[in-house]
Amino acid sequence: MSRLGTILAILATLVGVLSVAVFQVGYRQSLRALAQRGASDLQLAADRLTGQLQRYQDLAVLLIEHPSLGAVRYGSSGRSEAEALLLWAIDRTGVLNMAYVTPEGRILAAARPVEGKFPDYVQRAIARARAGALGTGHGLVARAGETPQRAYVFAAPRFREGGGVEGILLLSVNVELLEQEWRGDRPAVFFTDAAGEVYISNRSEILGWQSENLALVPQDGVPPLSRRQVAGFDLWRIDWGPYLPRRALHLSRDLPQVGMRAEALIDLAPGRRLAMLQAAVVALVLLTLGAVLVVLWDRRRALSAVNARLEQRVEARTAELKRAQDELVQAGKLSALGQMSAGLSHELNQPLMAIRQFAENGTLFLEKDKPERAAANLSRIAELAGRMGRIIRNLRAFARQEAEPARRIELGQVLDTALEMTEARIAKEGVALQIDRPAGQVRAMGGEVRLAQVLVNLITNAVDAMGETEDKRLRISLLPGARPQIRVADSGPGIESPEKIFDPFYSTKEVGASEGMGLGLSISYGLVQSFGGAIRGRNLPGGGAEFTVELDGVDG
């Protein structure tokens, strides 16, 4: 191999090694970005599922105290009244079925007929409700002549006045109905239960598959997956269908509040394209620079050889002066070019650095195919990612299931939490906020999460009520005492029917103006009563409405 060939081979090897290194570095950077974005997407999906189930849980807790269910003990007329209530409820909520049973599981009333015995998962939920807690479970609901349906069951206990469980309300949620709201969304998300079965997913093709050590075991005829760890990330390579990524970053997190594990498959194709583009640009730059240097080196070497030959010819052939003069002129040009090689290298270094910078920016531009806006868009994306992190952290904390009994809490902290959840809405609507609170702490008996939910509901309702009011004023007062109070007053139009404000399904909003069913204040009423408090609403003499939450005080 010639010396020039050896240099070219070394150059090609060096370019290949550096390109692979650039690809690896860029790939790891893209994995970190994808992991952060994927974790946020997975958290949103998990919060959406728990939020959907929370609505049905609240419905079960609300209906269990309905007088019609207590009337079952009075015979067939009472049973008819209870079944009418349950049928009315499932017709308006999309629930699969509701049944009111004894603590032993004997059916007292049901919206739809129940065939055979309750499955094991329902029996376990009944057993937990019989112990006085809210029972949950999930499994298949089968009816004669129909395809089995996936269900998530809540079992809410009804307590006797003297203590003990009087009855249990079973509420079966249609899981497929939950999935319809987010099926096909990105990324691919699935929820596995304690047995490792994929029970809920926005990709129907993997429903019912089993999971072993976080790796899905495909059904017959589907190729298995291959896994590897890169920079601490779990990467999967699969071929399970057109709606699942072939190369994916696998993320997971436990959801103890619903007894499942949330998992996501984040498509790696954008990150790989970005890393490959970075490596290709670096290789192109290095090859261009190497080619220029090789050409300059070869010219310098040729110049040295020409100079040597010219010297020999001058000494040997003095008679051929004219020819020698022409060759010396040409040799002078080559020599000058050789002397300029160092300067050319320096001059090439400046555009090389610029090319490198343009290359790094260009990779981001080409990814979105919007070169004129990519940089600004990515900056904006970074700002929005920081803000969603903060609502979730708040929604997650806010949506956290609180099953503990009432205990001593500091009302100022609960009020601060509610204000943090609603400050953006208050500022957006241009509401003037006034907070009246004592200097010291105010303690009472209650639940932090439940009381925060009540305050957020009252504040949101107040802001809604002032939607068409020019003078928007919201005043929140924290009053200490033997029974501490929290008062929320607004400058809106007031309450049309104060005596009905806490009735279930009562709403002052126009039809279509809200997604709620008029249960907000009714649920708040039940939450405050659950820890021994009281809530009242009234119209103020000067206009507007005021809601007062009164709690049991504590000594010290």
Short mmCIF file of C-alpha atoms in Angstrom, two decimals, residues 251-475:
data_model
loop_
_atom_site.label_atom_id
_atom_site.label_comp_id
_atom_site.label_asym_id
_atom_site.label_seq_id
_atom_site.Cartn_x
_atom_site.Cartn_y
_atom_site.Cartn_z
CA LEU A 251 -40.48 3.20 31.59
CA SER A 252 -42.57 2.03 34.54
CA ARG A 253 -43.94 3.18 37.88
CA ASP A 254 -46.14 1.62 40.56
CA LEU A 255 -49.73 2.82 41.13
CA PRO A 256 -50.64 1.41 44.55
CA GLN A 257 -53.81 3.51 44.64
CA VAL A 258 -55.32 1.36 41.86
CA GLY A 259 -53.28 -1.80 42.52
CA MET A 260 -51.47 -1.72 39.17
CA ARG A 261 -48.18 -0.83 37.53
CA ALA A 262 -48.05 1.82 34.79
CA GLU A 263 -45.64 1.15 31.92
CA ALA A 264 -44.83 3.03 28.70
CA LEU A 265 -42.92 2.38 25.47
CA ILE A 266 -41.31 5.59 24.18
CA ASP A 267 -40.38 5.56 20.48
CA LEU A 268 -36.59 5.85 20.05
CA ALA A 269 -36.72 6.71 16.34
CA PRO A 270 -36.51 10.54 16.81
CA GLY A 271 -33.54 10.22 19.16
CA ARG A 272 -31.71 7.81 16.85
CA ARG A 273 -32.28 10.06 13.83
CA LEU A 274 -30.92 13.02 15.74
CA ALA A 275 -27.83 11.10 16.90
CA MET A 276 -27.22 9.70 13.39
CA LEU A 277 -27.54 13.15 11.87
CA GLN A 278 -25.02 14.52 14.37
CA ALA A 279 -22.60 11.71 13.56
CA ALA A 280 -23.07 12.21 9.79
CA VAL A 281 -22.38 15.95 10.02
CA VAL A 282 -19.25 15.37 12.11
CA ALA A 283 -18.05 12.71 9.64
CA LEU A 284 -18.65 15.06 6.71
CA VAL A 285 -16.74 17.88 8.39
CA LEU A 286 -13.84 15.62 9.33
CA LEU A 287 -13.66 14.09 5.85
CA THR A 288 -13.67 17.54 4.27
CA LEU A 289 -10.92 18.78 6.55
CA GLY A 290 -8.92 15.57 6.11
CA ALA A 291 -9.21 15.72 2.34
CA VAL A 292 -7.97 19.32 2.30
CA LEU A 293 -5.02 18.45 4.54
CA VAL A 294 -4.14 15.38 2.45
CA VAL A 295 -4.21 17.45 -0.74
CA LEU A 296 -2.00 20.09 0.84
CA TRP A 297 0.40 17.47 2.14
CA ASP A 298 0.56 15.79 -1.24
CA ARG A 299 1.20 19.12 -2.95
CA ARG A 300 3.97 19.93 -0.48
CA ARG A 301 5.56 16.55 -1.04
CA ALA A 302 5.34 17.01 -4.79
CA LEU A 303 6.87 20.45 -4.43
CA SER A 304 9.83 19.03 -2.54
CA ALA A 305 10.39 16.44 -5.26
CA VAL A 306 10.17 19.07 -7.99
CA ASN A 307 12.67 21.29 -6.19
CA ALA A 308 15.09 18.39 -5.95
CA ARG A 309 14.78 17.59 -9.63
CA LEU A 310 15.15 21.22 -10.59
CA GLU A 311 18.38 21.51 -8.67
CA GLN A 312 19.78 18.45 -10.44
CA ARG A 313 18.72 19.78 -13.83
CA VAL A 314 20.25 23.21 -13.18
CA GLU A 315 23.57 21.59 -12.32
CA ALA A 316 23.50 19.07 -15.21
CA ARG A 317 21.90 21.08 -17.97
CA THR A 318 23.00 24.66 -17.80
CA ALA A 319 22.46 24.88 -21.56
CA GLU A 320 18.73 24.45 -21.24
CA LEU A 321 18.32 27.76 -19.43
CA LYS A 322 14.96 28.71 -20.89
CA ARG A 323 13.37 25.41 -20.00
CA ALA A 324 14.91 25.48 -16.57
CA GLN A 325 13.62 29.01 -16.03
CA ASP A 326 10.09 27.89 -16.89
CA GLU A 327 10.31 24.98 -14.49
CA LEU A 328 11.72 27.24 -11.76
CA VAL A 329 8.77 29.61 -12.19
CA GLN A 330 6.37 26.71 -11.80
CA ALA A 331 8.35 25.39 -8.85
CA GLY A 332 8.18 28.82 -7.24
CA LYS A 333 4.42 28.76 -7.48
CA LEU A 334 4.27 25.31 -5.86
CA SER A 335 6.67 26.41 -3.13
CA ALA A 336 4.53 29.40 -2.35
CA LEU A 337 1.52 27.13 -2.15
CA GLY A 338 3.37 24.90 0.28
CA GLN A 339 4.27 27.85 2.47
CA MET A 340 0.64 28.92 2.51
CA SER A 341 -0.53 25.52 3.76
CA ALA A 342 -0.28 26.52 7.41
CA GLY A 343 -2.23 29.72 6.74
CA LEU A 344 -4.84 27.76 4.81
CA SER A 345 -5.22 25.37 7.72
CA HIS A 346 -5.86 28.31 10.06
CA GLU A 347 -8.30 29.89 7.65
CA LEU A 348 -10.17 26.58 7.32
CA ASN A 349 -10.39 26.18 11.10
CA GLN A 350 -12.65 29.24 11.47
CA PRO A 351 -15.38 28.06 9.04
CA LEU A 352 -14.98 24.54 10.48
CA MET A 353 -15.99 25.79 13.91
CA ALA A 354 -18.92 27.64 12.38
CA ILE A 355 -19.92 24.52 10.43
CA ARG A 356 -19.85 22.55 13.65
CA GLN A 357 -22.12 25.09 15.35
CA PHE A 358 -24.47 25.17 12.37
CA ALA A 359 -24.47 21.38 12.35
CA GLU A 360 -25.54 21.17 15.98
CA ASN A 361 -28.36 23.68 15.35
CA GLY A 362 -29.23 22.06 12.06
CA THR A 363 -29.86 18.69 13.67
CA LEU A 364 -32.53 20.26 15.84
CA PHE A 365 -33.98 22.14 12.85
CA LEU A 366 -34.17 19.06 10.66
CA GLU A 367 -35.82 17.00 13.38
CA LYS A 368 -38.93 19.20 13.29
CA ASP A 369 -38.54 20.09 9.59
CA LYS A 370 -39.11 23.71 10.60
CA PRO A 371 -35.61 25.25 10.47
CA GLU A 372 -36.86 28.81 10.83
CA ARG A 373 -38.66 28.16 14.12
CA ALA A 374 -37.03 25.10 15.64
CA ALA A 375 -34.77 26.87 18.13
CA ALA A 376 -37.57 29.10 19.45
CA ASN A 377 -39.97 26.19 19.59
CA LEU A 378 -37.55 24.03 21.57
CA SER A 379 -36.96 26.83 24.08
CA ARG A 380 -40.67 27.17 24.49
CA ILE A 381 -41.02 23.41 24.93
CA ALA A 382 -38.43 23.47 27.70
CA GLU A 383 -40.41 26.22 29.52
CA LEU A 384 -43.72 24.31 29.21
CA ALA A 385 -42.12 21.07 30.42
CA GLY A 386 -40.98 22.83 33.58
CA ARG A 387 -44.59 24.10 34.30
CA MET A 388 -46.58 20.73 33.75
CA GLY A 389 -43.99 19.18 36.14
CA ARG A 390 -45.20 21.53 38.75
CA ILE A 391 -49.49 20.83 38.18
CA ILE A 392 -49.06 17.14 38.24
CA ARG A 393 -46.76 17.30 41.28
CA ASN A 394 -49.76 19.34 42.58
CA LEU A 395 -52.54 17.12 40.95
CA ARG A 396 -50.75 13.97 42.10
CA ALA A 397 -50.60 15.26 45.61
CA PHE A 398 -54.16 16.61 45.20
CA ALA A 399 -55.48 13.33 43.67
CA ARG A 400 -53.74 11.19 46.28
CA GLN A 401 -56.25 8.92 47.92
CA GLU A 402 -56.57 9.79 51.61
CA ALA A 403 -58.00 6.91 53.59
CA GLU A 404 -56.85 8.02 57.06
CA PRO A 405 -59.40 9.16 59.69
CA ALA A 406 -59.64 12.76 60.79
CA ARG A 407 -56.58 14.01 62.66
CA ARG A 408 -55.03 17.28 63.81
CA ILE A 409 -54.18 19.52 60.88
CA GLU A 410 -52.99 23.12 60.47
CA LEU A 411 -55.64 25.00 58.49
CA GLY A 412 -53.19 27.65 57.21
CA GLN A 413 -51.17 24.99 55.39
CA VAL A 414 -54.29 23.47 53.85
CA LEU A 415 -55.42 26.93 52.71
CA ASP A 416 -51.99 27.58 51.14
CA THR A 417 -52.25 24.30 49.22
CA ALA A 418 -55.69 25.20 47.87
CA LEU A 419 -54.52 28.69 46.84
CA GLU A 420 -51.50 27.23 45.04
CA MET A 421 -53.83 24.96 43.06
CA THR A 422 -56.11 27.85 42.08
CA GLU A 423 -53.78 30.87 41.82
CA ALA A 424 -53.44 30.58 38.04
CA ARG A 425 -57.24 30.55 37.58
CA ILE A 426 -57.68 33.49 39.96
CA ALA A 427 -55.05 35.53 38.14
CA LYS A 428 -56.43 34.64 34.70
CA GLU A 429 -59.94 35.80 35.61
CA GLY A 430 -58.63 39.06 37.11
CA VAL A 431 -60.07 38.39 40.57
CA ALA A 432 -58.90 40.61 43.45
CA LEU A 433 -57.98 38.24 46.30
CA GLN A 434 -58.04 39.18 50.00
CA ILE A 435 -56.80 36.76 52.66
CA ASP A 436 -57.66 37.36 56.35
CA ARG A 437 -55.78 35.04 58.68
CA PRO A 438 -54.40 35.22 62.22
CA ALA A 439 -50.68 35.46 62.93
CA GLY A 440 -50.47 32.09 64.69
CA GLN A 441 -51.46 28.60 63.64
CA VAL A 442 -55.07 27.45 63.61
CA ARG A 443 -55.52 23.73 64.25
CA ALA A 444 -58.60 21.59 63.78
CA MET A 445 -59.68 18.00 63.23
CA GLY A 446 -59.86 16.96 59.60
CA GLY A 447 -58.05 15.47 56.60
CA GLU A 448 -55.55 17.62 54.70
CA VAL A 449 -56.27 16.25 51.20
CA ARG A 450 -60.04 16.14 51.65
CA LEU A 451 -60.22 19.63 53.13
CA ALA A 452 -57.97 20.99 50.35
CA GLN A 453 -60.38 19.43 47.84
CA VAL A 454 -63.29 21.21 49.50
CA LEU A 455 -61.51 24.59 49.47
CA VAL A 456 -60.46 24.24 45.82
CA ASN A 457 -64.08 23.47 44.94
CA LEU A 458 -65.38 26.51 46.85
CA ILE A 459 -62.75 28.85 45.35
CA THR A 460 -63.37 27.55 41.82
CA ASN A 461 -67.13 27.92 42.21
CA ALA A 462 -66.66 31.48 43.45
CA VAL A 463 -64.49 32.40 40.45
CA ASP A 464 -67.06 30.79 38.11
CA ALA A 465 -69.87 32.74 39.77
CA MET A 466 -68.07 36.05 39.13
CA GLY A 467 -67.51 35.27 35.43
CA GLU A 468 -69.90 37.97 34.20
CA THR A 469 -69.21 40.43 37.05
CA GLU A 470 -67.09 43.51 36.46
CA ASP A 471 -66.07 43.92 40.12
CA LYS A 472 -64.51 40.55 40.94
CA ARG A 473 -63.53 40.27 44.59
CA LEU A 474 -62.77 37.07 46.51
CA ARG A 475 -62.27 37.16 50.27
#
